[in-house]
Short mmCIF file of C-alpha atoms in Angstrom, two decimals:
data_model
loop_
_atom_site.label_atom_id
_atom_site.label_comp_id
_atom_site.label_asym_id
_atom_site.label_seq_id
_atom_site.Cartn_x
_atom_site.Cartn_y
_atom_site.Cartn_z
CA UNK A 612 -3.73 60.62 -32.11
CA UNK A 613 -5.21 58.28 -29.16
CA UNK A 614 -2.54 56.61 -27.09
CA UNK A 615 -3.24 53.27 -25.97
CA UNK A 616 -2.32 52.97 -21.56
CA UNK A 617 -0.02 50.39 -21.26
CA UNK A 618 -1.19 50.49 -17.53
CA UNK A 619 -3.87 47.33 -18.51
CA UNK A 620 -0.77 45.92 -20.63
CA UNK A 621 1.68 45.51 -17.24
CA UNK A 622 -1.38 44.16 -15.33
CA UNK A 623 -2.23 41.59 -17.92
CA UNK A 624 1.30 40.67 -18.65
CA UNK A 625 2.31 40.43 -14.81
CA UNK A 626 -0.44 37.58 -14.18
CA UNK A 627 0.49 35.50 -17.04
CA UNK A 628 4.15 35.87 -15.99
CA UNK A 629 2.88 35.02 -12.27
CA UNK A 630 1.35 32.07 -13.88
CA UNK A 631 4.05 30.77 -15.78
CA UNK A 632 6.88 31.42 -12.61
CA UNK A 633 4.47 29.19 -10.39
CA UNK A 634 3.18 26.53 -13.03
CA UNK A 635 6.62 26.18 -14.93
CA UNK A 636 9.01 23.07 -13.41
CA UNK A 637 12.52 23.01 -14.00
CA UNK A 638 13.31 19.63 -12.24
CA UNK A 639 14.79 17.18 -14.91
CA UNK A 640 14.59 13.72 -13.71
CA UNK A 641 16.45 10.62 -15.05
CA UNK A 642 15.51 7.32 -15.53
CA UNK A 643 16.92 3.59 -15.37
CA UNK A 644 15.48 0.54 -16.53
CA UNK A 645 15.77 -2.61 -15.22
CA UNK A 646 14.69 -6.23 -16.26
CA UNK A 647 13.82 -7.72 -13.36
CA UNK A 648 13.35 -11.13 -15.43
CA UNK A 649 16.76 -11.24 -16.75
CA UNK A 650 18.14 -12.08 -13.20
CA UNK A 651 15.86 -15.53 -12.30
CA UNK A 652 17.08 -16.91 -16.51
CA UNK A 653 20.43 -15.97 -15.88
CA UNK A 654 20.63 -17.65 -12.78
CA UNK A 655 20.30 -21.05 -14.32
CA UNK A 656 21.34 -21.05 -17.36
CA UNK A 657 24.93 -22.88 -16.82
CA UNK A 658 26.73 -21.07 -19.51
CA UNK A 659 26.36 -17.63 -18.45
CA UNK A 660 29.62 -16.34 -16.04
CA UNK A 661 28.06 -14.84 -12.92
CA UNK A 662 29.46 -12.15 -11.64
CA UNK A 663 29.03 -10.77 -8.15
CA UNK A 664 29.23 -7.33 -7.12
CA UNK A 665 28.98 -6.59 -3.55
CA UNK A 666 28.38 -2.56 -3.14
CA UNK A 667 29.64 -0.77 0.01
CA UNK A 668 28.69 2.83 1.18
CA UNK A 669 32.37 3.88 1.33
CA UNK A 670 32.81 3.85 -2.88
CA UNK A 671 34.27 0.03 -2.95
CA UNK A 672 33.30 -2.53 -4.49
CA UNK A 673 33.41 -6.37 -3.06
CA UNK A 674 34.11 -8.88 -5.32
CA UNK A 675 35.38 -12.89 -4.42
CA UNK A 676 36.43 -11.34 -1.42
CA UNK A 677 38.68 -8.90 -3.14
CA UNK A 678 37.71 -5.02 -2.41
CA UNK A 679 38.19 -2.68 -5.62
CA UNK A 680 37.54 1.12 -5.83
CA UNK A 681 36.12 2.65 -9.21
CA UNK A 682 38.95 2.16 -11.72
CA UNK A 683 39.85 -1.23 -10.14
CA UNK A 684 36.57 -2.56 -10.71
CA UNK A 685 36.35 -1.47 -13.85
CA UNK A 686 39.46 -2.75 -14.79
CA UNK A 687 38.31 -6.22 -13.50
CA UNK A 688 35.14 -6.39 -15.54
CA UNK A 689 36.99 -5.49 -18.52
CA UNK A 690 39.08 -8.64 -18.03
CA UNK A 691 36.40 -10.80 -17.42
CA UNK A 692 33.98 -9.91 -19.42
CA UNK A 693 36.66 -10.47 -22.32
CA UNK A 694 37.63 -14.16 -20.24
CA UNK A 695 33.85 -15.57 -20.38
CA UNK A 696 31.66 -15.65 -23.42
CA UNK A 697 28.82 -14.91 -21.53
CA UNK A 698 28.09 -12.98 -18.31
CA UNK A 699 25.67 -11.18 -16.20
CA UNK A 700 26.46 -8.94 -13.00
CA UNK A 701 24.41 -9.60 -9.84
CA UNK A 702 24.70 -6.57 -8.04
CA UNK A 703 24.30 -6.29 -4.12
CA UNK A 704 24.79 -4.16 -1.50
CA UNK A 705 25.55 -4.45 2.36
CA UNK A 706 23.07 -3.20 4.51
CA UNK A 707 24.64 -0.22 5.17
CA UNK A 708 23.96 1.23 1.00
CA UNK A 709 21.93 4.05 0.70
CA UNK A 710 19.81 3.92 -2.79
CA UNK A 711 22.22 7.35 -3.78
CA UNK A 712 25.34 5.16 -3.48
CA UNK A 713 23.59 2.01 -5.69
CA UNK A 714 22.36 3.96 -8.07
CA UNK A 715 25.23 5.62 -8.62
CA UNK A 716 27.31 2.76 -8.96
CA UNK A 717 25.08 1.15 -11.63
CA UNK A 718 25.52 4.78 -13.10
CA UNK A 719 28.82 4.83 -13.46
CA UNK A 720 28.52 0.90 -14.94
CA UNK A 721 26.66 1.98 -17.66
CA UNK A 722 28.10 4.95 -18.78
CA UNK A 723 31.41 2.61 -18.98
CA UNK A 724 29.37 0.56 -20.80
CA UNK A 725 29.50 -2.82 -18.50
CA UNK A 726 26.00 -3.92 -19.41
CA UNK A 727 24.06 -6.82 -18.14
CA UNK A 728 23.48 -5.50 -14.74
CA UNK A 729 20.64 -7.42 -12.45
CA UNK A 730 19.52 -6.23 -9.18
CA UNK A 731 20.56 -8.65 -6.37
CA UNK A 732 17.23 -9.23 -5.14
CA UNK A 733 17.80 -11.13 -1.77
CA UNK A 734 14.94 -13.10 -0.88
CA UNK A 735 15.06 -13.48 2.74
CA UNK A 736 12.48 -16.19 3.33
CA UNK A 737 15.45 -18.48 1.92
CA UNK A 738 17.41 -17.86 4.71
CA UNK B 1071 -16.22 82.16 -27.81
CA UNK B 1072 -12.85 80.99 -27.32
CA UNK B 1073 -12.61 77.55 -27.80
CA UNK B 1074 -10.46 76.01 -25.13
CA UNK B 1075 -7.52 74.55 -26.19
CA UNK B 1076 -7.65 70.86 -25.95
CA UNK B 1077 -5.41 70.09 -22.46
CA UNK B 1078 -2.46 68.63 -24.05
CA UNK B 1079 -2.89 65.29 -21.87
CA UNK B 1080 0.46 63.88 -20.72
CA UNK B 1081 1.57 60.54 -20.81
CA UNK B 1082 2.52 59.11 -17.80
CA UNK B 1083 3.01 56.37 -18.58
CA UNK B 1084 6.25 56.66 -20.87
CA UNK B 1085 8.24 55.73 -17.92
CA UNK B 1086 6.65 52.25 -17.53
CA UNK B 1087 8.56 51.23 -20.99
CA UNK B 1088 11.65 49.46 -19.72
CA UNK B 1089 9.33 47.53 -17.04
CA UNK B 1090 7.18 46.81 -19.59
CA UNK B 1091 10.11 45.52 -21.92
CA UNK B 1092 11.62 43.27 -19.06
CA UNK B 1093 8.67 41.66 -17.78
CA UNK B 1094 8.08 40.60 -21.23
CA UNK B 1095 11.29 38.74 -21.49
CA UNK B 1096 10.71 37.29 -18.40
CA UNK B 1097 7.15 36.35 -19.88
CA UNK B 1098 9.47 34.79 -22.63
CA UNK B 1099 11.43 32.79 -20.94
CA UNK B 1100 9.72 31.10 -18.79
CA UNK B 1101 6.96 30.27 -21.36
CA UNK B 1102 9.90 28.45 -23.59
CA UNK B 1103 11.90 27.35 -20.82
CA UNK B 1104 9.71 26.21 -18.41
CA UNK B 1105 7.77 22.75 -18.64
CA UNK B 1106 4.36 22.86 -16.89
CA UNK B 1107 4.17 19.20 -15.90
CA UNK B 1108 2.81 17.51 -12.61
CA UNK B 1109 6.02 17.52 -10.44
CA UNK B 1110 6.51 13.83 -10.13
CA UNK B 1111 8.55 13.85 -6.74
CA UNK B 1112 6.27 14.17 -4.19
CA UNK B 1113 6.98 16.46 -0.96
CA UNK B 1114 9.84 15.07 1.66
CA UNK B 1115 12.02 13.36 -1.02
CA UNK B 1116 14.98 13.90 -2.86
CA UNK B 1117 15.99 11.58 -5.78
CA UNK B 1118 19.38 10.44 -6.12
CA UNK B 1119 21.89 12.80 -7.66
CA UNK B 1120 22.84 10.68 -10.75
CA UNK B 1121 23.54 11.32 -14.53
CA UNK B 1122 20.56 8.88 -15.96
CA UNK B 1123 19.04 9.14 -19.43
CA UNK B 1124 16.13 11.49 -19.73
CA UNK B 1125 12.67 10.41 -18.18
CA UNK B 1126 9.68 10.60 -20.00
CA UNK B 1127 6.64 10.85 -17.90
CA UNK B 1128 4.20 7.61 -18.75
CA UNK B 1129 1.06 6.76 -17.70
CA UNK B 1130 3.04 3.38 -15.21
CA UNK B 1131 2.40 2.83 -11.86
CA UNK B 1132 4.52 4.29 -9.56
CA UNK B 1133 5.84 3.41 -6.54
CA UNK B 1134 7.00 6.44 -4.02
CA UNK B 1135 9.17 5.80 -0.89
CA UNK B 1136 9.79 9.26 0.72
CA UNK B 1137 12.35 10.08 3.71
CA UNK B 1138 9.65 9.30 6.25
CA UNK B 1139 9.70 5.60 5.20
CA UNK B 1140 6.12 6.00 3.51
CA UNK B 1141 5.22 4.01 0.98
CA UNK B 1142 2.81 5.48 -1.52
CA UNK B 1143 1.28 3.49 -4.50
CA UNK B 1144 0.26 6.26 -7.36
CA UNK B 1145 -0.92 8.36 -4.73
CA UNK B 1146 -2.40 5.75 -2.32
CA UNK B 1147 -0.29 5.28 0.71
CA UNK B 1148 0.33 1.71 1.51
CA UNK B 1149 1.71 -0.71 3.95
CA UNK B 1150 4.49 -2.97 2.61
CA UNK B 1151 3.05 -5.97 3.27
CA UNK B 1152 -0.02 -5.24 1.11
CA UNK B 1153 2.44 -4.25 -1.75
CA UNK B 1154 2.32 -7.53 -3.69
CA UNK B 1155 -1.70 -7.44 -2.76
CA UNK B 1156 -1.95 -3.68 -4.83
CA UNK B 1157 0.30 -4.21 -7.50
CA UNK B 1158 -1.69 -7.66 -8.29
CA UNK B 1159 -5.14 -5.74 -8.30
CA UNK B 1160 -3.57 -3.33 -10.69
CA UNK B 1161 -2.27 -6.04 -12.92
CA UNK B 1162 0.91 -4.27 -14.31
CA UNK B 1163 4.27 -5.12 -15.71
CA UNK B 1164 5.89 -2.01 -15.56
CA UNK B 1165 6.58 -0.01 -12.15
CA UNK B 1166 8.37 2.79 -11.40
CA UNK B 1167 10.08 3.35 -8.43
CA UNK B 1168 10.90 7.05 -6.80
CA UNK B 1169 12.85 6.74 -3.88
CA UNK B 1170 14.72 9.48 -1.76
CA UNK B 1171 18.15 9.31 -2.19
CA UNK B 1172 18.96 8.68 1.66
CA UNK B 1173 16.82 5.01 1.84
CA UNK B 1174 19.00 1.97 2.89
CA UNK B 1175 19.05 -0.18 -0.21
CA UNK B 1176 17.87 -3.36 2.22
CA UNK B 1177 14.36 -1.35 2.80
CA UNK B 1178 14.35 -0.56 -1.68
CA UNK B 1179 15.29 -4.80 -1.23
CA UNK B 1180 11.90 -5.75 0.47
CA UNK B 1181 9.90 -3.99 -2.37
CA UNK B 1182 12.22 -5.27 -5.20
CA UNK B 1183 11.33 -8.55 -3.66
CA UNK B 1184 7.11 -8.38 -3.62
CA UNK B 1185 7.87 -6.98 -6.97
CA UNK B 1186 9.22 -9.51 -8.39
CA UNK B 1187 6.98 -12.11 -6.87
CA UNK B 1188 3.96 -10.24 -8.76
CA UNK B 1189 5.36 -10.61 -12.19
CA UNK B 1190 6.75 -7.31 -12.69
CA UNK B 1191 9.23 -7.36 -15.58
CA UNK B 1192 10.65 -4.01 -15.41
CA UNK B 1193 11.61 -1.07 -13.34
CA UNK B 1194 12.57 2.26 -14.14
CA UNK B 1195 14.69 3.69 -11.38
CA UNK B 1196 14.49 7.79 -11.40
CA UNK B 1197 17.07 10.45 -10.10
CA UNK B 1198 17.30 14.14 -10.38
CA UNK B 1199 19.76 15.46 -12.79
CA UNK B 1200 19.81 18.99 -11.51
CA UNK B 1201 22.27 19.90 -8.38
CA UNK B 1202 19.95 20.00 -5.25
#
């Protein structure tokens, strides 16, 4: 009976594995998606409750002038988000904010499902 | 004439079995777990750590800022004040923006703002959800 070498076998299967380990990407990425056109409508339209959100790099929150960590904020949303009809959150950050620290925030906003977030776009020619 | 017995050949390679039985699982898995796709982050950048719903690649312009404070349009590197120039040639709605996780949000700001000058409409923000 005529044996077949497996010796062409490992060689073939070793270069498609080789293949595969240096082709094959395990990164999974996540996405966001923002309006940017919400923000600019929202800003006028009179009805709409704005609230502000300034983000710091040392997990707080700035809001009126009031700081609140996590669970504070939250809280605070919930109440006035039930207060107002209508609302949007402008959120901005101080200087300071790495993009980590934002996007976790807005993160953490939507997975506590406080929708309506716009990106505090500052335009600094205003100022 | 004696015939010659036929030289009972061994098999050498018997021993090769288990290798042979491994590398095909690894064969396996990496041809069902692994996703051959462009790598979209680009060398010198890390994306934010954040728990974001799944990205599916799409043929959108994107907009890279690594560690090194380049700015890269597809893969075009660019200056930031010819931003709102590019993305106006390219006539888009939809950007997305891949940003290393340690950029100030003020620099992400400026971009955000010739952005939204040009009549983009939306952004998709991307992070890593794996542990870096």
């Amino acid at each position: 009976m005529t044996r077949i070498s497996l010796t062409p076998i490992i060689d073939v299967v070793f270069i498609l594995l080789i293949f595969f380990m240096l082709a094959s990407n395990f990164n999974k990425v996540g996405e966001l998606n923002m309006d940017l056109s919400k923000e600019s409508s929202q800003s006028s339209n009179e009805d709409i409750k704005l609230i502000k959100l300034i983000v710091k790099q040392d997990n707080t929150v700035m809001s009126n002038g009031k700081i609140y960590d996590d669970d504070e904020l939250l809280t605070m949303l919930r109440l006035a988000m039930k207060e107002a009809q209508q609302y949007a959150i402008i959120l901005t950050a101080k200087d300071d904010v790495t993009y980590q620290r934002y996007l976790s925030l807005m993160s953490f906003l939507k997975t506590n499902k406080i929708d309506n977030i716009s990106l505090g776009i500052k335009d600094e020619v205003k100022k | 004439m004696k015939l010659k017995n036929k030289e009972k050949r061994e098999y050498e390679d018997d021993g090769l079995l288990p290798l042979v039985n491994i590398i095909f699982l690894l064969l396996i898995f990496f041809m069902i777990v692994g996703v051959i796709e462009k790598n979209i982050v680009r060398d010198n950048m890390q994306l934010p750590k954040v728990e974001l719903d799944k990205f599916e690649n799409k043929d959108i312009t994107k907009i890279f800022y690594d560690a090194d404070k380049n700015i890269f349009i597809n893969d075009e590197i660019i200056n930031i004040n010819d931003i709102g120039k590019k993305i106006k040639s390219l006539k888009v709605t939809d950007v997305i923006l891949v940003a290393d996780k340690s950029i100030l949000i003020s620099e992400i700001n400026s971009i955000l703002l010739e952005l939204n000058k040009n009549e983009i409409t939306n952004i998709k923000l991307l992070s890593t959800l794996n542990a870096n």
